[in-house]
Coordinates of C-alpha atoms in Angstrom, one line a residue:
Chain A
X1 CA 84.3 -40.5 -47.5
X2 CA 87.0 -38.8 -49.4
X3 CA 88.9 -40.3 -52.2
X4 CA 92.3 -39.5 -53.5
X5 CA 92.3 -39.2 -57.3
X6 CA 95.3 -39.3 -59.7
X7 CA 94.8 -35.8 -60.9
X8 CA 96.9 -36.3 -64.0
X9 CA 94.2 -38.6 -65.3
X10 CA 90.7 -37.6 -66.3
X11 CA 88.5 -37.9 -63.2
X12 CA 85.7 -39.5 -65.0
X13 CA 87.8 -42.5 -66.1
X14 CA 88.8 -43.0 -62.5
X15 CA 85.2 -42.8 -61.4
X16 CA 84.3 -45.4 -63.9
X17 CA 87.0 -47.7 -62.5
X18 CA 85.6 -47.1 -58.9
X19 CA 82.1 -47.8 -60.0
X20 CA 83.2 -51.0 -61.8
X21 CA 85.0 -52.1 -58.7
X22 CA 81.9 -51.5 -56.6
X23 CA 79.8 -53.6 -58.9
X24 CA 82.4 -56.3 -59.2
X25 CA 82.9 -56.7 -55.4
X26 CA 79.2 -56.3 -54.6
X27 CA 79.3 -53.0 -52.8
X28 CA 76.8 -52.1 -55.5
X29 CA 74.5 -55.2 -55.7
X30 CA 72.9 -56.3 -58.9
X31 CA 69.6 -54.5 -59.5
X32 CA 70.3 -52.0 -56.7
X33 CA 69.4 -48.3 -57.1
X34 CA 72.5 -46.2 -57.6
X35 CA 72.8 -43.1 -55.4
X36 CA 71.8 -39.8 -57.0
X37 CA 74.4 -37.9 -59.0
X38 CA 74.6 -35.0 -56.5
X39 CA 75.1 -37.4 -53.6
X40 CA 77.9 -39.3 -55.4
X41 CA 79.4 -36.0 -56.4
X42 CA 79.3 -34.9 -52.7
X43 CA 80.8 -38.2 -51.4
X44 CA 83.6 -38.1 -54.0
X45 CA 84.0 -34.3 -53.8
X46 CA 83.9 -34.1 -57.5
X47 CA 81.8 -32.2 -60.1
X48 CA 78.3 -33.5 -60.6
X49 CA 78.7 -33.4 -64.4
X50 CA 81.8 -35.6 -64.1
X51 CA 79.8 -38.2 -62.1
X52 CA 77.0 -37.9 -64.7
X53 CA 79.5 -38.6 -67.5
X54 CA 80.9 -41.7 -65.7
X55 CA 77.4 -43.1 -65.1
X56 CA 76.4 -42.6 -68.7
X57 CA 79.5 -44.5 -69.7
X58 CA 78.6 -47.2 -67.2
X59 CA 75.1 -47.4 -69.0
X60 CA 76.8 -47.5 -72.4
X61 CA 78.7 -50.6 -71.5
X62 CA 75.5 -52.1 -70.0
X63 CA 76.5 -52.1 -66.3
X64 CA 73.8 -49.8 -65.4
X65 CA 70.4 -48.7 -66.7
X66 CA 68.1 -45.7 -66.2
X67 CA 64.5 -45.7 -65.5
X68 CA 63.0 -42.4 -66.4
X69 CA 61.2 -41.8 -63.1
X70 CA 62.8 -43.8 -60.5
X71 CA 66.5 -43.3 -61.2
X72 CA 69.5 -45.4 -62.2
X73 CA 70.1 -49.0 -61.3
X74 CA 73.0 -51.5 -61.4
X75 CA 72.3 -54.2 -64.1
X76 CA 70.6 -57.4 -63.1
X77 CA 72.5 -59.3 -65.7
X78 CA 74.8 -61.6 -63.6
X79 CA 76.6 -62.7 -66.7
X80 CA 77.8 -59.1 -67.3
X81 CA 78.9 -58.7 -63.8
X82 CA 80.8 -62.0 -63.8
X83 CA 82.4 -60.9 -67.2
X84 CA 83.3 -57.6 -65.6
X85 CA 85.0 -59.3 -62.7
X86 CA 87.1 -61.6 -65.0
X87 CA 87.9 -58.7 -67.3
X88 CA 89.1 -56.6 -64.4
X89 CA 91.0 -59.5 -62.9
X90 CA 92.7 -60.2 -66.3
X91 CA 93.5 -56.5 -66.8
X92 CA 95.1 -56.2 -63.4
X93 CA 96.9 -59.5 -63.8
X94 CA 98.4 -58.3 -67.1
X95 CA 99.5 -55.0 -65.4
X96 CA 101.2 -57.1 -62.6
X97 CA 102.9 -59.4 -65.1
X98 CA 104.3 -56.7 -67.3
X99 CA 105.5 -54.9 -64.1
X100 CA 107.3 -58.0 -63.0
X101 CA 108.8 -58.4 -66.5
X102 CA 109.9 -54.9 -66.4
X103 CA 112.2 -55.7 -63.5
X104 CA 113.3 -58.9 -65.1
X105 CA 111.5 -61.6 -63.0
X106 CA 111.1 -64.9 -64.6
X107 CA 107.9 -66.8 -65.0
X108 CA 108.6 -69.5 -62.4
X109 CA 109.6 -66.8 -59.8
X110 CA 106.4 -64.9 -60.5
X111 CA 104.3 -68.0 -59.8
X112 CA 106.2 -68.7 -56.7
X113 CA 105.8 -65.2 -55.5
X114 CA 102.1 -65.2 -56.0
X115 CA 101.9 -68.6 -54.3
X116 CA 103.9 -67.3 -51.3
X117 CA 101.7 -64.2 -51.0
X118 CA 98.6 -66.2 -51.1
X119 CA 99.9 -68.5 -48.4
X120 CA 100.9 -65.8 -46.1
X121 CA 97.5 -64.2 -46.4
X122 CA 95.9 -67.5 -45.4
X123 CA 97.8 -67.6 -42.2
Chain B
X1 CA 61.5 -2.8 -52.2
X2 CA 61.8 0.8 -51.0
X3 CA 60.6 0.1 -47.6
X4 CA 62.8 -3.0 -47.2
X5 CA 65.8 -0.9 -48.4
X6 CA 64.8 1.9 -46.0
X7 CA 64.3 -0.3 -43.1
X8 CA 67.6 -2.1 -43.7
X9 CA 69.6 1.2 -43.8
X10 CA 67.8 2.7 -40.8
X11 CA 68.3 -0.4 -38.6
X12 CA 72.0 -0.8 -39.6
X13 CA 72.7 2.7 -38.3
X14 CA 70.3 2.4 -35.4
X15 CA 72.4 -0.3 -33.9
X16 CA 75.0 2.3 -33.3
X17 CA 73.1 5.6 -33.2
X18 CA 70.9 4.6 -30.3
X19 CA 73.8 4.8 -28.0
X20 CA 74.5 8.4 -29.0
X21 CA 70.9 9.4 -28.7
X22 CA 70.9 7.9 -25.2
X23 CA 74.0 9.9 -24.6
X24 CA 72.2 13.1 -25.6
X25 CA 69.3 12.4 -23.4
X26 CA 71.7 11.5 -20.6
X27 CA 73.5 14.8 -21.0
X28 CA 70.2 16.7 -20.6
X29 CA 69.1 14.7 -17.6
X30 CA 72.5 15.2 -16.0
X31 CA 72.3 18.9 -16.7
X32 CA 68.8 19.0 -15.1
X33 CA 70.0 17.2 -12.0
X34 CA 73.0 19.4 -11.6
X35 CA 71.0 22.5 -12.2
X36 CA 68.8 21.4 -9.3
X37 CA 71.7 21.6 -6.9
X38 CA 71.9 25.3 -7.6
X39 CA 75.6 25.5 -6.7
X40 CA 76.7 28.2 -9.3
X41 CA 80.3 27.1 -10.0
X42 CA 79.6 23.4 -10.4
X43 CA 76.4 24.1 -12.4
X44 CA 78.3 26.3 -14.9
X45 CA 81.1 23.8 -15.2
X46 CA 79.0 20.7 -15.6
X47 CA 76.4 22.4 -17.9
X48 CA 79.2 23.5 -20.2
X49 CA 80.5 19.9 -20.2
X50 CA 77.1 18.4 -20.9
X51 CA 76.4 20.8 -23.7
X52 CA 79.7 19.8 -25.2
X53 CA 79.1 16.1 -25.0
X54 CA 75.5 16.6 -26.1
X55 CA 76.6 18.3 -29.3
X56 CA 79.4 15.9 -29.8
X57 CA 76.8 13.0 -29.8
X58 CA 74.7 14.7 -32.3
X59 CA 77.6 15.4 -34.6
X60 CA 78.8 11.8 -34.3
X61 CA 75.4 10.5 -35.4
X62 CA 75.5 12.9 -38.3
X63 CA 79.0 11.6 -39.3
X64 CA 77.9 7.9 -38.9
X65 CA 75.0 8.6 -41.1
X66 CA 77.4 9.5 -43.9
X67 CA 79.9 6.7 -43.1
X68 CA 77.1 4.1 -43.2
X69 CA 75.8 5.3 -46.5
X70 CA 79.4 5.3 -47.9
X71 CA 79.8 1.7 -46.7
X72 CA 76.6 0.6 -48.4
X73 CA 77.6 2.4 -51.6
X74 CA 81.3 1.9 -51.8
X75 CA 82.7 0.4 -48.7
X76 CA 82.6 -2.9 -47.0
X77 CA 78.9 -3.6 -47.2
X78 CA 78.6 -2.5 -50.8
X79 CA 78.9 -6.0 -52.3
X80 CA 75.8 -6.9 -50.5
X81 CA 73.9 -3.7 -50.9
X82 CA 74.7 -3.2 -54.6
X83 CA 73.8 -6.8 -55.4
X84 CA 70.2 -6.3 -54.4
X85 CA 68.0 -6.4 -57.4
X86 CA 66.2 -3.1 -56.7
X87 CA 65.3 -0.3 -59.2
X88 CA 67.6 2.6 -59.1
X89 CA 64.7 4.8 -58.0
X90 CA 64.0 2.6 -55.1
X91 CA 67.7 2.7 -54.0
X92 CA 67.9 6.4 -54.5
X93 CA 64.7 7.2 -52.6
X94 CA 65.5 4.8 -49.8
X95 CA 68.9 6.6 -49.3
X96 CA 67.1 9.9 -49.3
X97 CA 64.6 8.7 -46.7
X98 CA 67.4 7.2 -44.6
X99 CA 69.4 10.5 -44.6
X100 CA 66.4 12.6 -44.0
X101 CA 65.3 10.4 -41.1
X102 CA 68.6 10.7 -39.2
X103 CA 69.3 14.3 -40.0
X104 CA 65.9 15.4 -39.1
X105 CA 65.7 13.5 -35.9
X106 CA 69.2 14.5 -34.9
X107 CA 68.8 18.2 -35.7
X108 CA 65.5 18.3 -33.9
X109 CA 67.1 16.6 -31.0
X110 CA 69.9 19.2 -30.9
X111 CA 67.5 22.1 -31.3
X112 CA 65.3 20.9 -28.5
X113 CA 68.1 20.0 -26.4
X114 CA 69.9 23.4 -26.8
X115 CA 66.7 25.2 -26.0
X116 CA 66.4 23.3 -22.8
X117 CA 70.1 24.1 -21.9
X118 CA 69.6 27.8 -22.7
X119 CA 66.5 28.0 -20.5
X120 CA 68.2 26.1 -17.7
X121 CA 71.2 28.3 -17.9
X122 CA 69.1 31.5 -17.7
X123 CA 67.0 30.0 -15.0
X124 CA 70.1 29.4 -12.9
X125 CA 71.3 32.9 -13.4
X126 CA 68.0 34.4 -12.6
X127 CA 67.3 31.9 -9.8
X128 CA 63.7 31.2 -10.9
X129 CA 61.8 28.1 -10.2
X130 CA 61.0 25.3 -12.7
X131 CA 57.4 26.4 -12.8
X132 CA 58.3 29.6 -14.3
X133 CA 60.7 28.0 -16.8
X134 CA 58.0 25.8 -17.8
X135 CA 55.7 28.7 -18.5
X136 CA 58.4 30.5 -20.5
X137 CA 58.9 27.4 -22.6
X138 CA 55.1 27.2 -23.1
X139 CA 55.0 30.7 -24.3
X140 CA 57.8 30.2 -26.6
X141 CA 56.4 27.2 -28.2
X142 CA 53.1 28.9 -28.7
X143 CA 54.7 31.5 -30.9
X144 CA 54.0 29.2 -33.8
X145 CA 55.5 31.4 -36.4
X146 CA 59.0 31.2 -35.0
X147 CA 58.6 27.4 -34.5
X148 CA 57.4 27.1 -38.0
X149 CA 60.3 29.0 -39.5
X150 CA 62.7 26.9 -37.4
X151 CA 61.0 23.8 -38.7
X152 CA 61.4 24.9 -42.3
X153 CA 65.0 25.8 -41.8
X154 CA 65.7 22.3 -40.2
X155 CA 64.0 20.5 -43.2
X156 CA 65.9 22.8 -45.6
X157 CA 69.3 22.0 -43.9
X158 CA 68.4 18.3 -43.8
X159 CA 67.7 18.2 -47.6
X160 CA 70.7 20.3 -48.3
X161 CA 73.0 17.9 -46.4
X162 CA 71.4 14.8 -47.8
X163 CA 71.7 15.8 -51.4
X164 CA 75.3 17.1 -50.9
X165 CA 76.4 13.9 -49.2
X166 CA 74.8 11.5 -51.6
X167 CA 76.2 13.6 -54.5
X168 CA 79.7 13.5 -53.1
X169 CA 79.6 9.8 -52.3
X170 CA 78.1 8.6 -55.6
X171 CA 79.8 10.9 -58.0
X172 CA 83.1 10.9 -56.1
X173 CA 83.2 7.1 -56.4
X174 CA 83.0 7.0 -60.2
X175 CA 85.9 5.2 -61.8
X176 CA 87.6 8.4 -62.8
X177 CA 88.1 9.3 -59.1
X178 CA 89.0 5.7 -58.2
X179 CA 92.7 6.2 -57.5
X180 CA 91.9 9.0 -55.0
X181 CA 90.1 6.5 -52.8
X182 CA 88.1 8.3 -50.1
X183 CA 89.6 11.5 -51.4
X184 CA 87.2 11.2 -54.5
X185 CA 84.1 12.0 -52.5
X186 CA 85.9 14.6 -50.5
X187 CA 87.1 16.4 -53.6
X188 CA 83.6 16.2 -55.2
X189 CA 82.1 17.6 -52.0
X190 CA 84.4 20.7 -51.9
X191 CA 84.0 21.3 -55.7
X192 CA 80.3 21.1 -55.5
X193 CA 80.3 23.2 -52.4
X194 CA 82.2 26.0 -54.1
X195 CA 80.0 25.8 -57.2
X196 CA 76.8 25.9 -55.0
X197 CA 78.1 28.9 -53.1
X198 CA 78.8 30.8 -56.4
X199 CA 75.4 29.9 -57.8
X200 CA 73.7 30.9 -54.6
X201 CA 75.5 34.2 -54.4
X202 CA 74.7 35.1 -58.1
X203 CA 71.1 34.1 -57.9
X204 CA 70.8 36.1 -54.6
X205 CA 72.2 39.1 -56.2
X206 CA 70.7 39.1 -59.7
X207 CA 67.2 37.4 -59.5
X208 CA 64.7 40.1 -59.0
X209 CA 62.9 38.7 -56.0
X210 CA 63.6 39.8 -52.5
X211 CA 62.2 40.5 -49.1
X212 CA 62.2 44.0 -47.8
X213 CA 63.4 44.1 -44.2
X214 CA 61.3 46.2 -41.9
X215 CA 62.9 49.4 -40.4
X216 CA 62.9 47.9 -37.1
X217 CA 61.6 44.7 -35.4
X218 CA 59.4 46.4 -32.9
X219 CA 56.3 45.6 -34.8
X220 CA 57.3 41.9 -35.0
X221 CA 58.5 40.0 -38.1
X222 CA 56.7 41.6 -41.0
X223 CA 58.2 41.1 -44.4
X224 CA 57.3 42.4 -47.7
X225 CA 58.1 40.6 -50.9
X226 CA 59.4 43.0 -53.6
X227 CA 60.4 42.2 -57.2
X228 CA 63.8 43.9 -57.3
X229 CA 67.2 42.4 -57.4
X230 CA 69.7 43.1 -54.7
X231 CA 72.2 44.2 -57.4
X232 CA 69.9 47.2 -58.3
X233 CA 69.9 48.1 -54.6
X234 CA 73.6 47.8 -54.5
X235 CA 74.2 50.1 -57.6
X236 CA 71.8 52.5 -56.0
X237 CA 73.9 52.5 -52.9
X238 CA 77.1 52.9 -54.9
X239 CA 75.6 56.0 -56.7
X240 CA 74.8 57.4 -53.3
X241 CA 71.0 57.4 -53.9
X242 CA 70.6 55.3 -50.9
X243 CA 72.3 54.7 -47.6
X244 CA 71.5 51.1 -46.8
X245 CA 70.7 47.8 -48.3
X246 CA 67.2 47.1 -47.2
X247 CA 66.3 44.1 -49.3
X248 CA 67.5 40.6 -49.1
X249 CA 67.5 38.5 -52.3
X250 CA 65.6 35.2 -52.1
X251 CA 66.0 34.1 -55.7
X252 CA 68.5 31.6 -54.5
X253 CA 65.8 29.5 -52.9
X254 CA 64.3 28.6 -56.2
X255 CA 67.7 28.1 -57.8
X256 CA 68.6 25.8 -54.8
X257 CA 65.5 23.7 -55.6
X258 CA 66.5 23.4 -59.1
X259 CA 70.1 22.4 -58.3
X260 CA 68.7 19.7 -55.9
X261 CA 66.7 18.2 -58.7
X262 CA 69.6 18.4 -61.1
X263 CA 71.9 16.7 -58.5
X264 CA 69.4 14.0 -57.8
X265 CA 69.0 13.2 -61.4
X266 CA 72.8 13.1 -61.7
X267 CA 73.1 10.8 -58.7
X268 CA 70.5 8.6 -60.2
X269 CA 72.3 8.2 -63.6
X270 CA 75.7 7.7 -62.1
X271 CA 74.4 5.2 -59.6
X272 CA 72.6 3.3 -62.4
X273 CA 75.2 3.4 -65.2
X274 CA 78.6 4.2 -63.7
X275 CA 78.9 2.3 -60.5
X276 CA 82.4 1.0 -59.9
X277 CA 83.1 -0.6 -56.6
X278 CA 86.5 -0.9 -54.9
Chain C
X1 CA 72.4 -18.6 -76.6
X2 CA 75.2 -18.6 -74.1
X3 CA 74.1 -17.2 -70.7
X4 CA 77.3 -15.1 -70.6
X5 CA 78.7 -13.4 -73.7
X6 CA 81.7 -11.2 -73.6
X7 CA 83.2 -9.4 -76.6
X8 CA 86.4 -7.4 -76.7
X9 CA 86.2 -6.6 -73.0
X10 CA 88.8 -4.1 -71.8
X11 CA 89.1 -2.7 -68.3
X12 CA 91.8 -0.1 -67.2
X13 CA 92.8 1.2 -63.9
X14 CA 94.6 4.4 -65.0
X15 CA 97.5 3.0 -67.0
X16 CA 97.2 -0.5 -65.7
X17 CA 95.3 -2.8 -68.1
X18 CA 93.4 -5.3 -66.0
X19 CA 91.4 -6.9 -68.8
X20 CA 92.8 -6.8 -72.3
X21 CA 90.4 -7.4 -75.2
X22 CA 88.9 -10.6 -73.7
X23 CA 86.1 -12.4 -75.6
X24 CA 84.4 -15.6 -74.4
X25 CA 81.0 -17.3 -74.2
X26 CA 80.0 -19.5 -71.3
X27 CA 77.1 -21.9 -71.2
X28 CA 74.9 -23.0 -68.3
X29 CA 75.4 -26.4 -66.6
X30 CA 79.0 -26.1 -65.7
X31 CA 81.4 -25.1 -63.0
X32 CA 84.2 -23.0 -64.4
X33 CA 87.5 -22.4 -62.6
X34 CA 88.9 -19.0 -63.2
X35 CA 92.6 -19.1 -62.4
X36 CA 95.6 -17.0 -62.8
X37 CA 98.2 -15.2 -60.8
X38 CA 97.4 -12.2 -58.7
X39 CA 96.6 -9.2 -60.8
X40 CA 95.7 -11.3 -63.8
X41 CA 92.2 -9.8 -63.9
X42 CA 90.1 -12.5 -62.3
X43 CA 88.4 -10.2 -59.7
X44 CA 87.9 -7.5 -62.3
X45 CA 86.1 -9.8 -64.6
X46 CA 83.9 -11.1 -61.8
X47 CA 83.1 -7.6 -60.7
X48 CA 82.0 -6.6 -64.1
X49 CA 79.9 -9.8 -64.5
X50 CA 78.3 -9.0 -61.2
X51 CA 77.3 -5.4 -62.2
X52 CA 79.6 -3.9 -59.7
X53 CA 81.8 -2.2 -62.2
X54 CA 80.3 -0.5 -65.2
X55 CA 83.3 1.4 -66.2
X56 CA 84.6 -0.9 -69.0
X57 CA 84.7 -1.0 -72.8
X58 CA 83.5 -3.7 -74.9
X59 CA 80.2 -5.7 -74.7
X60 CA 79.2 -7.8 -71.8
X61 CA 75.8 -9.7 -72.1
X62 CA 74.2 -11.7 -69.3
X63 CA 71.2 -13.5 -70.5
X64 CA 71.2 -11.1 -73.5
X65 CA 71.4 -7.9 -71.4
X66 CA 74.0 -5.6 -70.0
X67 CA 74.8 -6.2 -66.4
X68 CA 72.3 -4.2 -64.3
X69 CA 69.0 -4.7 -62.5
X70 CA 67.9 -7.7 -64.7
X71 CA 71.2 -9.5 -64.2
X72 CA 71.2 -8.9 -60.5
X73 CA 68.0 -10.9 -60.3
X74 CA 69.8 -14.0 -61.5
X75 CA 73.4 -13.5 -60.4
X76 CA 74.5 -14.6 -56.9
X77 CA 78.0 -13.1 -56.1
X78 CA 80.5 -13.9 -53.4
X79 CA 83.0 -11.2 -52.8
X80 CA 86.5 -11.9 -51.6
X81 CA 86.0 -9.5 -48.7
X82 CA 83.6 -9.7 -45.8
X83 CA 80.6 -7.7 -46.6
X84 CA 77.9 -8.4 -44.2
X85 CA 77.1 -6.5 -41.0
X86 CA 78.8 -8.3 -38.1
X87 CA 76.2 -7.5 -35.5
X88 CA 73.6 -9.7 -37.2
X89 CA 72.9 -13.3 -36.1
X90 CA 73.0 -16.0 -38.7
X91 CA 69.3 -16.4 -38.8
X92 CA 68.8 -12.6 -39.2
X93 CA 71.2 -12.7 -42.2
X94 CA 69.1 -15.5 -43.7
X95 CA 66.0 -13.4 -43.2
X96 CA 67.7 -10.4 -44.7
X97 CA 68.7 -12.3 -47.8
X98 CA 65.2 -13.9 -48.3
X99 CA 63.9 -10.3 -47.9
X100 CA 65.9 -9.0 -50.8
X101 CA 66.3 -12.0 -53.1
X102 CA 63.2 -13.6 -54.4
X103 CA 65.2 -16.7 -55.5
X104 CA 66.5 -17.2 -52.0
X105 CA 65.9 -20.7 -50.7
X106 CA 65.5 -20.6 -46.9
X107 CA 65.4 -24.3 -46.5
X108 CA 68.7 -24.8 -48.4
X109 CA 70.2 -22.1 -46.1
X110 CA 69.2 -23.7 -42.8
X111 CA 70.3 -27.1 -44.1
X112 CA 73.7 -25.8 -44.9
X113 CA 73.7 -24.0 -41.5
X114 CA 73.5 -27.4 -40.0
X115 CA 76.1 -28.9 -42.3
X116 CA 78.4 -26.1 -41.2
X117 CA 77.6 -26.8 -37.6
X118 CA 76.7 -23.1 -37.1
X119 CA 74.0 -22.0 -34.7
X120 CA 71.2 -19.8 -36.1
X121 CA 71.4 -17.5 -33.0
X122 CA 75.3 -17.0 -33.5
X123 CA 76.4 -13.6 -34.4
X124 CA 79.0 -13.1 -37.1
X125 CA 81.3 -11.2 -34.9
X126 CA 81.4 -14.1 -32.4
X127 CA 82.5 -16.4 -35.2
X128 CA 86.0 -17.1 -36.3
X129 CA 87.2 -15.9 -39.7
X130 CA 86.6 -19.2 -41.3
X131 CA 83.1 -19.4 -40.0
X132 CA 82.3 -15.9 -41.4
X133 CA 83.5 -16.9 -44.7
X134 CA 81.4 -20.1 -44.6
X135 CA 78.3 -18.0 -43.7
X136 CA 78.9 -15.8 -46.8
X137 CA 79.3 -19.0 -49.0
X138 CA 76.1 -20.3 -47.5
X139 CA 74.1 -17.1 -48.2
X140 CA 75.5 -17.0 -51.8
X141 CA 74.8 -20.7 -52.5
X142 CA 71.4 -20.6 -51.0
X143 CA 70.0 -18.5 -53.8
X144 CA 68.5 -20.6 -56.6
X145 CA 70.4 -18.4 -59.0
X146 CA 71.2 -18.9 -62.7
X147 CA 74.8 -17.7 -62.3
X148 CA 77.1 -18.0 -59.3
X149 CA 80.2 -15.8 -59.2
X150 CA 82.5 -16.8 -56.4
X151 CA 85.6 -14.7 -55.9
X152 CA 88.2 -16.7 -54.0
X153 CA 85.8 -18.7 -51.8
X154 CA 88.5 -20.9 -50.2
X155 CA 91.5 -18.6 -49.8
X156 CA 92.5 -17.9 -46.2
X157 CA 90.3 -20.7 -44.9
X158 CA 91.5 -23.7 -42.9
X159 CA 91.5 -27.1 -44.7
X160 CA 88.5 -28.4 -42.8
X161 CA 86.3 -25.4 -43.7
X162 CA 87.6 -25.5 -47.2
X163 CA 86.2 -29.0 -47.5
X164 CA 82.8 -27.9 -46.2
X165 CA 82.7 -24.9 -48.5
X166 CA 83.5 -27.1 -51.5
X167 CA 80.8 -29.4 -50.4
X168 CA 78.3 -26.6 -50.2
X169 CA 79.3 -25.4 -53.7
X170 CA 78.5 -28.9 -55.1
X171 CA 75.3 -29.0 -53.1
X172 CA 74.2 -25.6 -54.1
X173 CA 74.9 -26.0 -57.8
X174 CA 72.0 -26.9 -60.0
X175 CA 72.4 -28.5 -63.5
X176 CA 70.9 -25.4 -65.3
X177 CA 73.2 -22.9 -63.5
X178 CA 76.6 -21.6 -64.3
X179 CA 79.2 -21.3 -61.7
X180 CA 82.4 -19.4 -62.0
X181 CA 85.0 -19.8 -59.2
X182 CA 88.1 -17.7 -59.1
X183 CA 91.1 -19.0 -57.2
X184 CA 94.8 -19.4 -57.0
X185 CA 94.4 -22.6 -54.9
X186 CA 93.7 -24.8 -57.9
X187 CA 94.6 -28.0 -56.0
X188 CA 91.5 -27.9 -53.9
X189 CA 88.9 -27.2 -56.5
X190 CA 90.4 -28.9 -59.5
X191 CA 88.1 -32.0 -59.0
X192 CA 84.9 -30.0 -58.8
X193 CA 85.3 -27.8 -61.9
X194 CA 84.2 -28.9 -65.4
X195 CA 86.4 -26.5 -67.3
X196 CA 89.1 -24.0 -66.6
X197 CA 90.1 -20.5 -67.8
X198 CA 93.7 -19.6 -67.4
X199 CA 93.9 -15.9 -67.2
X200 CA 97.1 -13.9 -67.6
X201 CA 97.5 -10.2 -67.9
X202 CA 93.9 -9.8 -68.6
X203 CA 93.8 -12.3 -71.4
X204 CA 92.7 -15.9 -71.7
X205 CA 95.7 -18.1 -72.0
X206 CA 94.2 -21.6 -72.0
X207 CA 90.6 -22.7 -71.8
X208 CA 89.0 -26.1 -71.9
X209 CA 87.4 -29.0 -70.1
X210 CA 89.5 -30.2 -67.2
X211 CA 89.3 -33.9 -68.2
X212 CA 90.3 -33.0 -71.8
X213 CA 93.2 -31.0 -70.5
X214 CA 94.3 -33.7 -68.2
X215 CA 94.2 -36.2 -71.1
X216 CA 95.9 -33.9 -73.5
X217 CA 98.9 -32.8 -71.2
X218 CA 98.9 -36.0 -69.0
X219 CA 99.2 -33.9 -65.8
X220 CA 96.9 -32.3 -63.3
X221 CA 95.4 -28.9 -64.0
X222 CA 97.4 -27.7 -61.0
X223 CA 100.7 -28.9 -62.5
X224 CA 99.7 -27.5 -65.9
X225 CA 99.0 -24.1 -64.2
X226 CA 102.4 -24.2 -62.4
X227 CA 104.1 -25.1 -65.7
X228 CA 102.5 -22.2 -67.5
X229 CA 103.0 -19.5 -64.9
X230 CA 106.5 -20.2 -63.6

């Protein structure tokens, strides 16, 4: 697996986003063991220290925890994961809305657009 | 580490040198077969040809010995060879052993081969059988004094070459000769050669140790060591007190030993503290 | 104490000044990108650190000692030129390296051989240029060294091999080691280096952690490099 990073942004911030997405969508299940730093570094083709930094950040916000001998795990706290999901959703929605506003789309039009997109996906 | 380094260097060159040694053996065998035909014109022609290719093979091995050492020290394999964490003494002694092995084997090969050619040549001219040739060779080999002297000369030449080449390659590759490229070692070789010749000549003339040559060689090789310098003999000659120089200075032998040691220390220090790869 | 300490290092080739009064300290546990245009002194610096060039002025300390026998024990160096006998088979080279370097890890080497899809009985001269380069990276990275010096490991290599070489660099790197990689192809390695040294005319122009520099300038290290040198 190879991932295309936005190289004008710090890699570790982007890694944190990827890891959060993995936790939010269940690619990384709650309580599951996280792959070793080296393997993650290999699969993203990035520096192991950068992976380490991102994982430590993940621990700091409580989404992961370390056990000294067995390694690093995804949090088992479902509340945190649900919160994460909502937080990410809200964040992305805000981005979306501000982008719409930037091209002068009105509120009603935005809602219509969203509705239409969802409908077309159902079909 | 010495034996690993030695084996590595010998094996590297062996992958090429073996073909040339085979060539030398081939030349001798060819010559033997042709001589057996006893057709004078053909024998002379092909023997000359095989002697030529025989010597060419030997010289090529000698050149390759130098080229491979250069590549280990400065050339394309130097980034491997010089990254090996070995003591400088192990590196130096392994290089010496490597040179010595190939020079000794090659020179020995050439000497034995040439002896065979010479005997064959004479045998053809005289039309004698191989049995007689064999006896002649046996008689020659049994004159151990000559063989011994020959042996010492071969060893002497091998050491001389080895020290000279290592000196030229190592010192000639120091940073100050860098912009000359391969010209650095060549320049150092010629400089050291001239200096060595001068030192040899001076020590031959002025050091009061010499051998007195016999009046004639009928009574065999009998030398007498005298403690006179050649210079005093020459001054006697110049003042007409004598008609001939009858002594031969051997003081240079000791001086040569000393220069070898000095050069080896020089190589050691340069290789340890002044290495500068391309 | 930093594993590499350089104080007022100068290196001349005749009148040409390759390294001009350079001072820096480098700690273990990071991958450092050494970048700069051709002739900026990258290779000269790596050669001096690798104890291949002792004709310099200033102070260079590796683990507290001048480059030499002791540093060779802990430094694994990759030259930008091919330097291994072409008549050897891959497995013979691995044997050769483990003979000469006590920190050589044969298991690592054979694993990487598999990763590179190379056969142990293949000879170097039967391999393509890219494969030969890979073998040298493999041998360099298979040492459990304290310092890795890689001079242009990915230049002149096709993109597929480049990926594998980068992979083997990550795989071979251990947390207590220092790796210095010189390159002018910053694009490919910028994600795997912790920090970067921009070298120009033998002097350090910019140094810093790659993520910090990205944050500070808001552009990729490669863009920053192009901006500075063009």
